[in-house]
Coordinates of N, CA and C in Angstrom, one line a residue:
M22 N -6.6 10.0 -10.9 CA -7.5 9.8 -12.1 C -8.3 10.9 -11.8
H23 N -9.0 11.7 -13.0 CA -9.8 13.1 -12.9 C -9.3 14.0 -12.0
N24 N -7.9 13.9 -11.9 CA -7.4 15.0 -10.9 C -7.9 15.1 -9.7
K25 N -8.6 13.7 -9.0 CA -9.2 13.7 -7.7 C -8.6 12.5 -7.2
N26 N -8.5 12.5 -5.7 CA -8.4 11.4 -5.2 C -9.8 10.5 -5.2
V27 N -9.4 9.0 -5.0 CA -10.4 8.2 -5.6 C -11.6 8.6 -4.2
M28 N -11.4 8.6 -3.4 CA -12.4 8.9 -2.2 C -13.3 10.0 -2.5
T29 N -12.8 10.8 -3.6 CA -13.7 12.3 -3.7 C -14.7 11.9 -5.2
W30 N -14.4 10.9 -5.8 CA -15.2 10.5 -7.3 C -16.5 10.9 -6.9
D31 N -17.3 11.3 -7.9 CA -18.7 11.5 -7.9 C -19.2 10.2 -8.8
A32 N -20.5 10.3 -8.9 CA -20.9 9.0 -9.5 C -20.5 9.2 -11.2
H33 N -20.6 10.0 -11.8 CA -19.7 10.2 -13.1 C -18.6 9.8 -13.4
D34 N -17.6 10.2 -12.3 CA -16.1 9.4 -12.4 C -16.2 8.1 -11.9
V35 N -17.1 7.4 -11.2 CA -17.1 6.1 -10.9 C -17.7 5.5 -12.5
A36 N -18.5 5.9 -13.0 CA -19.3 5.5 -14.3 C -18.1 5.3 -15.2
E37 N -17.3 6.4 -15.6 CA -16.4 6.4 -16.3 C -15.1 5.4 -16.2
A38 N -14.9 5.3 -15.2 CA -13.8 4.3 -14.9 C -14.3 3.1 -15.1
R39 N -15.6 2.5 -14.5 CA -16.2 1.3 -14.9 C -16.3 1.0 -16.5
A40 N -16.7 1.9 -17.2 CA -16.8 1.7 -18.7 C -15.5 1.8 -19.1
I41 N -14.2 2.1 -18.9 CA -12.9 1.7 -19.2 C -12.5 0.4 -18.9
L42 N -12.7 0.0 -17.5 CA -12.6 -1.2 -17.1 C -13.2 -2.4 -18.0
E43 N -14.6 -2.1 -18.1 CA -15.2 -3.0 -19.0 C -14.4 -3.4 -20.4
K44 N -14.4 -2.1 -20.9 CA -14.0 -2.0 -22.6 C -12.8 -3.0 -22.6
Y45 N -12.0 -2.9 -21.6 CA -10.5 -3.4 -21.7 C -10.5 -4.6 -21.0
Q46 N -11.6 -5.2 -20.4 CA -11.6 -6.5 -19.7 C -10.7 -6.6 -18.3
L47 N -10.5 -5.2 -17.8 CA -9.9 -5.2 -16.4 C -10.2 -5.4 -15.3
R48 N -9.9 -5.7 -14.4 CA -10.5 -6.0 -12.9 C -9.5 -5.1 -11.9
V49 N -10.2 -4.4 -10.8 CA -9.5 -3.8 -9.8 C -9.2 -4.7 -8.8
S50 N -8.0 -4.6 -8.4 CA -7.6 -5.5 -7.3 C -7.7 -4.8 -5.7
E51 N -7.9 -3.5 -5.7 CA -7.8 -3.2 -4.3 C -8.2 -1.4 -4.5
I52 N -8.8 -1.1 -3.7 CA -9.1 0.6 -3.5 C -8.2 0.9 -2.8
A53 N -7.3 1.9 -3.6 CA -6.2 2.6 -2.9 C -6.5 3.8 -2.0
S54 N -7.0 3.7 -0.8 CA -7.5 4.8 -0.3 C -6.4 5.2 0.6
P55 N -6.6 6.6 1.0 CA -5.5 7.0 2.3 C -6.2 7.0 3.5
I56 N -6.8 6.1 3.8 CA -7.3 6.0 5.3 C -6.2 5.9 6.1
F57 N -6.3 6.5 7.4 CA -5.2 6.7 8.3 C -3.9 7.1 7.8
K58 N -3.9 7.9 6.7 CA -2.9 8.6 6.4 C -3.0 10.0 6.9
T59 N -2.8 10.2 8.2 CA -3.1 11.4 8.7 C -2.6 11.2 9.9
D60 N -2.1 12.6 10.8 CA -1.5 12.6 11.9 C -2.5 12.0 13.2
W61 N -1.6 11.1 14.1 CA -2.5 10.9 15.1 C -2.8 11.7 15.8
P62 N -3.9 11.8 16.8 CA -4.6 13.2 17.3 C -3.7 12.9 18.9
G63 N -3.4 13.8 19.3 CA -2.9 14.0 20.6 C -1.3 13.8 20.8
A64 N -0.6 13.5 19.5 CA 0.5 13.1 19.6 C 1.6 14.3 18.9
P65 N 2.8 14.6 19.1 CA 3.3 15.4 18.7 C 3.2 15.3 17.1
K66 N 3.3 16.5 16.3 CA 3.0 16.2 14.7 C 4.3 15.4 14.3
S67 N 3.9 14.6 13.2 CA 4.9 13.7 12.6 C 5.9 14.6 11.7
P68 N 7.3 14.4 11.7 CA 8.1 14.9 10.8 C 7.9 14.4 9.5
F69 N 6.9 13.4 9.0 CA 6.6 12.9 7.7 C 5.5 13.7 7.3
S70 N 4.5 14.3 8.5 CA 3.3 15.0 7.6 C 3.3 16.0 6.6
P71 N 2.8 15.7 5.6 CA 3.0 16.7 4.6 C 2.7 17.9 4.4
K72 N 3.4 18.8 3.9 CA 2.9 20.3 4.4 C 1.5 20.3 3.1
N73 N 1.5 19.6 2.2 CA 0.6 19.8 1.0 C -0.1 18.4 0.7
P74 N -1.4 18.4 0.3 CA -1.8 17.1 0.4 C -1.2 16.3 -0.7
Q75 N -1.4 14.8 -0.6 CA -0.7 13.9 -1.3 C -1.8 13.1 -2.1
F76 N -1.5 13.2 -3.4 CA -2.3 12.1 -4.6 C -3.8 13.0 -4.3
G77 N -4.1 14.3 -3.9 CA -5.3 14.7 -3.8 C -6.0 14.6 -2.7
A78 N -5.1 13.9 -1.7 CA -6.0 13.5 0.1 C -5.7 14.5 1.0
D79 N -6.7 15.2 1.3 CA -6.8 15.9 2.3 C -7.7 16.0 3.2
F80 N -7.9 15.1 4.2 CA -8.5 14.5 5.0 C -8.2 14.5 6.5
T81 N -9.1 15.0 7.4 CA -8.7 15.0 8.7 C -8.8 13.6 9.8
Y82 N -8.2 13.5 10.7 CA -8.5 12.6 11.6 C -10.2 12.1 11.4
E83 N -10.9 13.4 11.9 CA -12.3 13.2 12.2 C -13.2 12.8 10.8
Q84 N -12.7 12.5 9.8 CA -13.3 12.3 8.5 C -12.7 10.8 8.3
Q85 N -12.1 10.1 8.8 CA -11.9 8.6 8.9 C -12.9 7.8 8.9
D86 N -13.9 7.7 9.6 CA -15.1 7.0 9.6 C -15.9 7.0 8.5
E87 N -15.8 8.4 7.9 CA -16.4 8.6 6.6 C -15.9 8.1 5.6
L88 N -14.5 8.0 5.6 CA -14.0 7.4 4.5 C -13.8 6.1 4.3
I89 N -13.8 5.3 5.5 CA -14.0 3.7 5.2 C -15.7 3.7 4.8
D90 N -16.8 4.4 5.3 CA -17.9 4.2 4.4 C -17.7 4.5 2.9
R91 N -16.9 5.3 2.8 CA -17.1 5.5 1.1 C -16.0 4.5 0.3
S92 N -15.0 4.0 1.1 CA -14.2 3.0 0.5 C -15.0 1.5 0.4
V93 N -15.9 1.3 1.3 CA -16.7 0.1 0.8 C -17.7 0.3 -0.1
E94 N -18.3 1.3 -0.3 CA -19.0 1.8 -1.5 C -18.3 1.5 -2.7
L95 N -17.1 2.2 -2.7 CA -16.3 2.0 -4.1 C -15.7 0.6 -4.2
A96 N -15.5 -0.2 -3.3 CA -15.3 -1.5 -3.3 C -16.0 -2.5 -3.9
K97 N -17.5 -2.3 -3.4 CA -18.8 -2.7 -3.9 C -18.8 -2.3 -5.5
A98 N -18.8 -1.1 -5.8 CA -19.0 -0.5 -7.2 C -17.9 -1.0 -8.1
F99 N -16.6 -1.6 -7.5 CA -15.5 -1.9 -8.4 C -15.1 -3.4 -8.0
N100 N -16.3 -4.2 -7.5 CA -16.3 -5.6 -7.4 C -14.8 -6.2 -6.9
T101 N -14.7 -5.2 -5.7 CA -13.3 -5.7 -5.5 C -13.4 -5.9 -3.7
P102 N -12.9 -6.9 -2.8 CA -13.1 -7.1 -1.5 C -11.9 -6.5 -0.6
Y103 N -11.1 -5.6 -1.4 CA -10.1 -4.8 -0.5 C -10.1 -3.6 -0.7
V104 N -9.5 -2.9 0.4 CA -9.2 -1.7 0.8 C -8.0 -1.5 1.2
R105 N -7.1 -0.6 0.6 CA -5.6 -0.3 1.2 C -5.9 0.8 2.4
I106 N -5.2 0.7 3.4 CA -5.3 1.6 4.6 C -3.7 1.7 5.0
F107 N -3.4 2.7 6.1 CA -2.2 2.7 6.7 C -2.4 2.9 8.2
D108 N -1.5 3.5 9.0 CA -1.4 3.5 10.5 C -0.8 4.7 10.8
F109 N -1.3 5.8 10.2 CA -1.0 7.2 10.8 C 0.5 7.5 10.4
W110 N 0.7 8.9 10.1 CA 2.0 9.4 9.9 C 3.2 9.0 10.9
R111 N 4.3 8.5 10.7 CA 5.3 7.9 11.5 C 5.7 8.9 12.7
L112 N 5.8 8.4 14.0 CA 6.0 9.2 15.0 C 7.6 9.1 15.2
T113 N 8.2 9.9 15.9 CA 9.4 9.7 16.3 C 9.6 8.6 17.4
D114 N 8.3 8.6 18.4 CA 8.5 7.8 19.4 C 6.8 7.1 19.3
Q115 N 6.7 6.0 18.8 CA 5.5 5.5 18.8 C 5.0 4.8 20.3
A116 N 6.0 4.5 20.9 CA 5.5 3.6 22.2 C 4.4 4.2 22.8
P117 N 4.2 5.4 23.3 CA 3.1 5.8 24.2 C 1.8 6.0 23.5
Y118 N 1.8 5.8 21.9 CA 0.4 5.7 21.4 C 0.0 4.2 20.7
R119 N 1.3 3.4 20.6 CA 1.2 2.1 20.1 C -0.3 1.6 20.2
Q120 N -0.5 1.2 21.5 CA -1.7 0.3 21.8 C -3.0 1.1 21.3
A121 N -3.1 2.4 21.4 CA -4.4 3.1 20.8 C -4.6 3.2 19.6
I122 N -3.2 3.2 18.9 CA -3.3 3.2 17.4 C -3.9 1.6 16.8
D123 N -3.4 0.7 17.5 CA -3.7 -0.9 17.2 C -5.2 -0.7 17.5
D124 N -5.7 -0.3 18.2 CA -7.2 -0.5 19.1 C -7.7 0.1 17.8
R125 N -7.6 1.6 17.2 CA -8.2 2.3 16.3 C -8.0 1.2 15.0
V126 N -7.0 0.6 14.7 CA -7.1 -0.1 13.4 C -8.1 -1.5 13.6
R127 N -7.8 -1.8 14.8 CA -8.7 -3.0 15.0 C -10.1 -2.7 14.8
Q128 N -10.3 -1.4 15.3 CA -11.9 -1.2 15.1 C -12.6 -0.9 13.7
L129 N -11.4 -0.4 13.1 CA -12.0 0.0 11.7 C -12.2 -1.4 10.9
A130 N -10.9 -2.4 11.0 CA -11.1 -3.4 10.5 C -12.5 -4.4 10.9
A131 N -12.9 -4.2 12.2 CA -13.9 -5.0 12.5 C -15.2 -4.1 11.5
K132 N -15.1 -3.1 11.4 CA -16.6 -2.3 10.7 C -16.4 -3.0 9.5
A133 N -15.3 -2.8 8.8 CA -15.3 -3.1 7.5 C -15.5 -4.6 7.3
G134 N -15.1 -5.4 7.9 CA -15.5 -6.8 7.9 C -17.0 -7.1 8.1
A135 N -17.6 -6.5 8.8 CA -19.1 -6.6 8.9 C -19.8 -6.1 8.0
K136 N -19.1 -5.5 6.8 CA -19.8 -4.9 5.6 C -19.0 -5.7 4.2
G137 N -18.2 -7.2 4.6 CA -17.9 -7.6 3.6 C -16.6 -7.2 3.0
V138 N -15.8 -6.2 3.7 CA -14.4 -5.9 3.1 C -13.4 -6.3 3.6
T139 N -12.4 -6.3 3.2 CA -11.0 -6.6 4.1 C -10.1 -5.4 3.9
L140 N -9.7 -4.8 4.8 CA -8.6 -4.0 4.8 C -7.3 -4.6 4.7
N141 N -6.4 -3.9 3.8 CA -5.1 -4.4 3.6 C -4.0 -3.0 4.1
L142 N -3.4 -3.2 5.0 CA -2.7 -2.4 5.5 C -1.4 -2.4 4.8
E143 N -1.0 -1.2 4.5 CA 0.4 -1.4 3.6 C 1.4 -0.8 4.6
N144 N 2.6 -1.2 4.7 CA 3.9 -1.0 5.4 C 4.5 0.3 4.5
E145 N 4.3 1.5 4.8 CA 4.4 2.8 4.4 C 5.6 3.6 4.9
L146 N 6.7 3.6 4.3 CA 7.7 4.5 4.6 C 7.5 5.4 5.5
A147 N 6.5 6.5 5.4 CA 6.2 7.6 6.1 C 5.3 7.3 7.2
C148 N 4.8 5.9 7.4 CA 4.1 5.7 8.4 C 4.4 4.9 9.8
N149 N 3.8 4.5 10.6 CA 4.1 3.9 11.9 C 4.4 2.4 11.6
T150 N 4.1 1.7 10.6 CA 4.2 0.7 10.0 C 4.8 0.6 8.9
A151 N 6.5 0.5 8.8 CA 7.0 0.7 7.6 C 7.6 -0.7 7.0
T152 N 7.8 -1.2 8.1 CA 9.1 -2.9 7.6 C 8.2 -3.9 7.8
G153 N 8.7 -5.0 7.7 CA 8.2 -6.5 7.5 C 8.1 -6.6 9.1
A154 N 9.2 -6.5 10.0 CA 9.1 -6.7 11.3 C 8.0 -5.7 11.9
E155 N 7.7 -4.7 11.5 CA 6.7 -3.7 12.2 C 5.3 -4.1 11.8
A156 N 5.1 -4.8 10.5 CA 3.9 -5.1 10.0 C 3.6 -6.5 10.7
G157 N 4.4 -7.2 11.1 CA 4.5 -8.7 11.6 C 3.9 -8.4 13.3
R158 N 4.5 -7.2 13.9 CA 4.2 -7.0 15.0 C 2.5 -6.8 15.2
L159 N 2.2 -5.8 14.2 CA 0.8 -5.3 14.2 C -0.1 -6.3 13.7
L160 N 0.1 -7.4 13.1 CA -0.7 -8.2 12.5 C -0.8 -9.3 13.7
N161 N 0.2 -9.6 14.2 CA 0.0 -10.6 15.4 C -0.6 -9.8 16.5
A162 N -0.6 -8.3 16.6 CA -1.4 -8.0 17.7 C -2.8 -7.7 17.2
I163 N -3.3 -7.8 16.1 CA -4.7 -7.6 15.6 C -5.2 -8.7 14.6
G164 N -5.9 -9.7 15.5 CA -6.1 -11.0 14.7 C -7.3 -10.8 13.9
E165 N -8.0 -9.8 13.7 CA -9.3 -9.5 12.9 C -8.8 -10.2 11.6
K166 N -9.9 -11.1 11.1 CA -9.6 -11.9 9.8 C -9.9 -10.6 8.6
S167 N -10.4 -9.6 9.0 CA -10.7 -8.5 8.0 C -9.7 -7.4 7.6
L168 N -8.2 -8.0 8.6 CA -7.1 -7.1 8.4 C -6.2 -7.8 8.1
M169 N -5.5 -7.6 6.7 CA -4.6 -8.2 6.2 C -3.3 -7.2 5.7
L170 N -2.6 -7.6 5.1 CA -1.4 -6.6 4.5 C -1.2 -6.6 3.2
N171 N -0.9 -5.3 3.0 CA -0.2 -4.7 1.4 C 1.0 -4.9 1.6
W172 N 1.9 -5.9 1.3 CA 3.0 -5.9 1.7 C 3.9 -5.1 0.5
D173 N 5.0 -4.3 1.0 CA 5.6 -3.3 -0.1 C 7.1 -3.6 0.3
P174 N 7.8 -4.5 -0.1 CA 9.6 -4.5 0.0 C 10.3 -3.5 -0.4
G175 N 9.4 -2.8 -1.2 CA 10.6 -1.4 -1.5 C 10.5 -0.5 -0.2
N176 N 9.2 -0.2 0.2 CA 9.1 0.8 1.4 C 10.1 0.1 2.6
A177 N 10.0 -1.3 3.0 CA 10.8 -2.0 3.8 C 12.2 -1.5 3.8
T178 N 12.7 -1.6 2.3 CA 14.3 -1.6 2.2 C 14.6 0.1 2.3
A179 N 13.7 1.0 1.8 CA 13.7 2.2 2.0 C 14.0 2.8 3.5
R180 N 13.2 2.2 4.6 CA 13.3 2.4 6.1 C 14.4 1.3 6.6
G181 N 15.3 0.8 5.7 CA 16.5 0.4 6.1 C 16.4 -1.3 6.7
E182 N 15.5 -2.0 6.1 CA 15.5 -3.2 6.5 C 15.6 -4.2 5.1
H183 N 16.1 -5.5 5.5 CA 16.5 -6.4 4.2 C 15.0 -7.0 4.0
A184 N 14.1 -6.3 3.1 CA 13.0 -6.9 2.9 C 12.5 -8.3 2.6
Y185 N 13.5 -9.0 1.8 CA 13.5 -10.1 1.7 C 15.1 -10.8 2.0
P186 N 15.4 -11.6 2.9 CA 14.4 -12.3 3.4 C 13.7 -11.8 5.0
D187 N 14.4 -11.0 5.5 CA 14.4 -10.6 6.8 C 12.7 -10.2 7.3
G188 N 12.2 -8.9 6.3 CA 11.1 -8.6 6.8 C 10.1 -9.6 6.2
Y189 N 10.2 -10.3 5.3 CA 9.0 -11.2 4.7 C 9.1 -12.4 5.6
H190 N 10.1 -12.8 6.3 CA 9.9 -13.9 7.3 C 9.5 -13.6 8.5
A191 N 9.4 -12.1 9.0 CA 8.8 -11.9 10.1 C 7.1 -11.4 9.9
L192 N 6.7 -11.8 8.7 CA 5.2 -11.9 8.7 C 4.4 -13.0 8.9
P193 N 3.4 -12.7 9.8 CA 2.8 -14.1 9.9 C 2.1 -14.5 8.5
A194 N 2.2 -16.1 8.7 CA 1.8 -16.9 7.4 C 0.5 -16.6 6.9
G195 N -0.1 -16.4 5.7 CA -1.4 -16.0 5.3 C -1.7 -14.9 5.1
R196 N -0.9 -13.8 5.7 CA -1.7 -12.5 6.0 C -1.4 -11.4 4.7
I197 N -0.8 -11.7 3.8 CA -0.7 -11.0 2.7 C -1.9 -11.1 1.7
R198 N -2.2 -10.0 1.4 CA -3.5 -10.0 -0.1 C -3.1 -8.9 -1.2
H199 N -2.0 -8.6 -0.8 CA -1.6 -7.4 -2.1 C -0.2 -7.3 -2.1
V200 N 0.5 -7.0 -2.9 CA 2.0 -6.8 -3.1 C 2.3 -5.7 -3.8
H201 N 3.2 -4.7 -3.5 CA 3.3 -3.4 -4.4 C 4.8 -3.9 -4.9
C202 N 5.0 -3.4 -6.0 CA 6.3 -3.6 -6.6 C 7.0 -2.4 -7.0
K203 N 8.1 -2.1 -6.5 CA 9.2 -1.1 -6.9 C 10.5 -1.5 -6.4
D204 N 11.5 -0.9 -7.0 CA 12.7 -1.2 -6.6 C 13.4 -0.1 -5.9
V205 N 14.5 -0.1 -5.2 CA 15.3 0.9 -4.4 C 16.6 0.8 -4.9
V206 N 17.3 2.0 -4.7 CA 18.8 1.9 -5.1 C 19.5 2.9 -3.6
D207 N 20.6 2.3 -3.1 CA 21.2 3.0 -1.9 C 22.1 4.1 -2.4
L208 N 21.8 5.2 -1.9 CA 22.6 6.2 -2.2 C 23.8 6.6 -1.2
G209 N 23.7 5.8 -0.2 CA 24.9 5.9 1.0 C 24.4 6.9 2.1
G210 N 24.8 6.6 3.0 CA 24.5 7.7 4.4 C 22.9 7.6 4.7
G211 N 22.4 6.4 4.5 CA 20.9 6.0 5.0 C 20.0 6.5 4.0
K212 N 20.5 7.2 3.0 CA 19.5 7.5 1.7 C 19.1 6.6 0.8
T213 N 18.1 6.6 0.0 CA 17.8 5.8 -0.9 C 16.8 6.7 -2.2
E214 N 16.8 6.0 -3.3 CA 15.8 6.5 -4.1 C 15.4 5.4 -5.0
W215 N 14.1 5.6 -5.7 CA 13.3 4.3 -6.4 C 14.2 4.2 -7.4
A216 N 13.8 3.1 -8.2 CA 14.5 2.4 -9.4 C 13.3 1.5 -9.9
P217 N 13.6 1.4 -11.2 CA 13.2 0.5 -12.0 C 13.2 -1.1 -11.6
M218 N 12.1 -1.6 -11.4 CA 12.2 -3.1 -11.3 C 13.3 -3.7 -11.4
G219 N 13.9 -4.6 -10.9 CA 15.2 -5.4 -11.2 C 16.5 -4.6 -11.3
K220 N 16.5 -3.4 -10.9 CA 17.6 -2.3 -11.1 C 18.0 -1.9 -9.8
G221 N 17.4 -2.6 -8.7 CA 18.0 -2.0 -7.4 C 18.4 -3.0 -6.4
I222 N 18.3 -3.0 -5.1 CA 19.0 -3.8 -4.1 C 17.7 -4.7 -3.5
V223 N 16.5 -4.5 -4.0 CA 15.6 -5.4 -3.3 C 15.8 -7.0 -3.7
D224 N 15.6 -7.9 -3.2 CA 15.6 -9.1 -3.8 C 14.4 -9.9 -4.1
W225 N 14.1 -9.2 -5.4 CA 12.6 -9.5 -6.0 C 12.8 -10.9 -6.3
L226 N 13.9 -11.3 -6.8 CA 13.8 -13.0 -7.5 C 13.6 -13.7 -6.1
G227 N 14.2 -13.5 -5.0 CA 14.3 -14.6 -4.0 C 12.5 -14.2 -3.5
Q228 N 12.0 -13.0 -3.5 CA 10.9 -12.7 -2.9 C 9.7 -13.4 -3.7
F229 N 9.7 -13.2 -5.0 CA 8.6 -13.7 -5.8 C 8.9 -15.5 -5.9
R230 N 10.1 -15.9 -5.6 CA 10.0 -17.4 -5.5 C 9.5 -18.0 -3.9
A231 N 9.8 -16.9 -3.0 CA 9.3 -17.2 -2.0 C 7.7 -17.0 -1.6
L232 N 7.0 -16.2 -2.5 CA 5.7 -16.0 -2.4 C 4.9 -17.1 -3.2
K233 N 5.6 -17.6 -4.4 CA 5.2 -18.5 -5.1 C 5.1 -19.9 -4.1
K234 N 6.4 -20.3 -3.6 CA 6.4 -21.4 -2.5 C 5.5 -21.5 -1.4
D235 N 4.9 -20.2 -0.8 CA 4.2 -20.3 0.3 C 2.6 -19.9 -0.3
G236 N 2.4 -20.3 -1.4 CA 0.9 -20.3 -2.0 C 0.3 -19.2 -2.3
Y237 N 1.1 -17.6 -2.5 CA 0.5 -16.4 -2.7 C -0.1 -16.6 -4.2
T238 N -1.4 -16.1 -4.2 CA -2.2 -16.1 -5.3 C -2.8 -14.8 -5.6
G239 N -2.3 -13.8 -4.9 CA -2.9 -12.4 -5.1 C -2.6 -11.5 -6.2
P240 N -2.8 -10.3 -5.8 CA -2.3 -9.6 -7.1 C -1.0 -9.1 -6.7
L241 N -0.2 -8.4 -7.9 CA 1.1 -8.1 -8.1 C 0.9 -6.7 -8.7
S242 N 1.1 -5.6 -7.8 CA 0.8 -4.0 -8.3 C 1.9 -3.4 -8.5
L243 N 2.5 -2.8 -9.7 CA 3.7 -2.3 -10.3 C 3.2 -0.9 -9.6
E244 N 4.1 -0.3 -8.8 CA 3.8 0.9 -8.1 C 4.7 1.9 -8.8
T245 N 4.4 3.0 -9.5 CA 5.1 3.8 -10.6 C 5.9 4.9 -9.7
H246 N 6.5 4.9 -8.8 CA 7.2 6.1 -8.5 C 8.5 6.5 -9.1
W247 N 9.1 5.7 -9.6 CA 10.4 5.7 -10.3 C 10.1 6.5 -11.6
R248 N 11.1 7.5 -11.5 CA 10.9 8.3 -13.3 C 12.3 8.2 -13.9
L249 N 12.1 8.2 -15.2 CA 13.4 7.9 -16.0 C 13.7 9.4 -16.3
K250 N 15.0 9.9 -15.9 CA 15.4 11.1 -16.2 C 15.2 11.5 -17.4
G251 N 14.3 12.8 -17.6 CA 14.0 13.1 -19.1 C 13.1 12.5 -19.8
G252 N 12.5 11.3 -18.9 CA 11.5 10.5 -19.8 C 10.1 10.8 -19.3
T253 N 9.1 10.0 -19.8 CA 7.7 10.3 -19.4 C 7.4 9.5 -18.4
A254 N 6.2 9.7 -17.7 CA 5.8 8.8 -16.6 C 5.5 7.4 -17.3
E255 N 4.9 7.6 -18.6 CA 4.3 6.2 -19.3 C 5.5 5.3 -19.7
E256 N 6.8 6.0 -20.2 CA 7.7 5.2 -20.4 C 8.5 4.6 -19.5
S257 N 8.6 5.6 -18.4 CA 9.3 5.1 -17.0 C 8.2 3.7 -16.4
S258 N 7.2 3.9 -16.8 CA 6.5 2.8 -16.3 C 6.3 1.6 -16.9
R259 N 6.6 1.9 -18.5 CA 6.8 0.6 -19.0 C 8.0 0.1 -18.9
Q260 N 9.0 0.6 -18.8 CA 10.5 0.0 -18.3 C 10.4 -0.9 -17.1
S261 N 9.7 -0.2 -16.2 CA 9.7 -1.1 -15.0 C 8.5 -2.3 -15.0
M262 N 7.8 -2.3 -15.7 CA 6.9 -3.0 -16.0 C 7.4 -4.5 -16.8
A263 N 8.5 -3.8 -17.6 CA 9.2 -4.9 -18.4 C 10.2 -5.5 -17.3
G264 N 10.7 -5.2 -16.3 CA 11.7 -5.4 -15.4 C 10.8 -6.4 -14.7
L265 N 9.7 -5.9 -14.2 CA 8.7 -7.0 -13.3 C 8.7 -8.3 -14.1
K266 N 8.1 -7.9 -15.2 CA 7.9 -9.4 -16.0 C 9.1 -10.3 -16.1
E267 N 10.4 -9.6 -16.2 CA 11.5 -10.3 -16.7 C 11.7 -10.9 -15.2
L268 N 11.8 -10.5 -13.9 CA 11.8 -11.2 -12.8 C 11.1 -12.1 -12.5
L269 N 9.7 -12.2 -13.0 CA 8.7 -13.2 -12.8 C 9.0 -14.6 -13.9
Q270 N 9.5 -14.3 -15.0 CA 9.9 -15.2 -15.8 C 11.3 -15.9 -15.0
K271 N 12.2 -15.3 -14.7 CA 13.5 -15.8 -14.0 C 12.9 -16.7 -12.6
S272 N 12.0 -16.3 -12.1 CA 11.5 -16.6 -10.9 C 10.8 -18.3 -10.8
D273 N 10.5 -18.5 -12.3 CA 9.9 -19.9 -12.5 C 11.1 -21.0 -12.9
R274 N 12.3 -20.3 -13.0 CA 13.4 -21.4 -13.3 C 14.1 -22.0 -12.3

């Protein structure tokens, strides 16, 4: 928005966004920050580390504490208790650094929690926690109540996991606070690409039924990565949203 990453918005940008939200009676479910979407210091450079900034985010490891302070300000400005984070670009071998990464995430969660904000770590395809199994391990290792999960079955599937039921059942009960919705098609040879909701291999029907059965009442956020060939981003998003609504209706049957 404003051709800027949310972390760099100024007071005018925030005021404009708030005015639009109020006009259409919309609420913000989460601040989609890029916190910890950077390389882990001292480790070999990740093969997933992008050459150019993603979504306008170009922040160093040394800037991460500044980002959490800014994200808390934005969460309060937009009246949401949640900020999305990650756990660094994916390493070929996490083992030598995993304990230190966990400690850094724990430290940040404690800092945010002291300010009344909950961090939702997203299982991200290109980051060290990409699957349900990896997210379950991390959440079990970090018991801070201010660290929860932004569950993304699409990312887990693209990483090669059966997101539902396998990945979902690896998650500790009650630690999901936000859900990203997108679908995936299998191209073979370990390759995938994004798809509109309901047109891929993610068992979204089973996932929605399980979330409902388990008492999930948080947001479902359509992630608009899929693009209709020759179509606009808006039309692609409308088609995927229609698929999402259809799946939700079927999940009630």
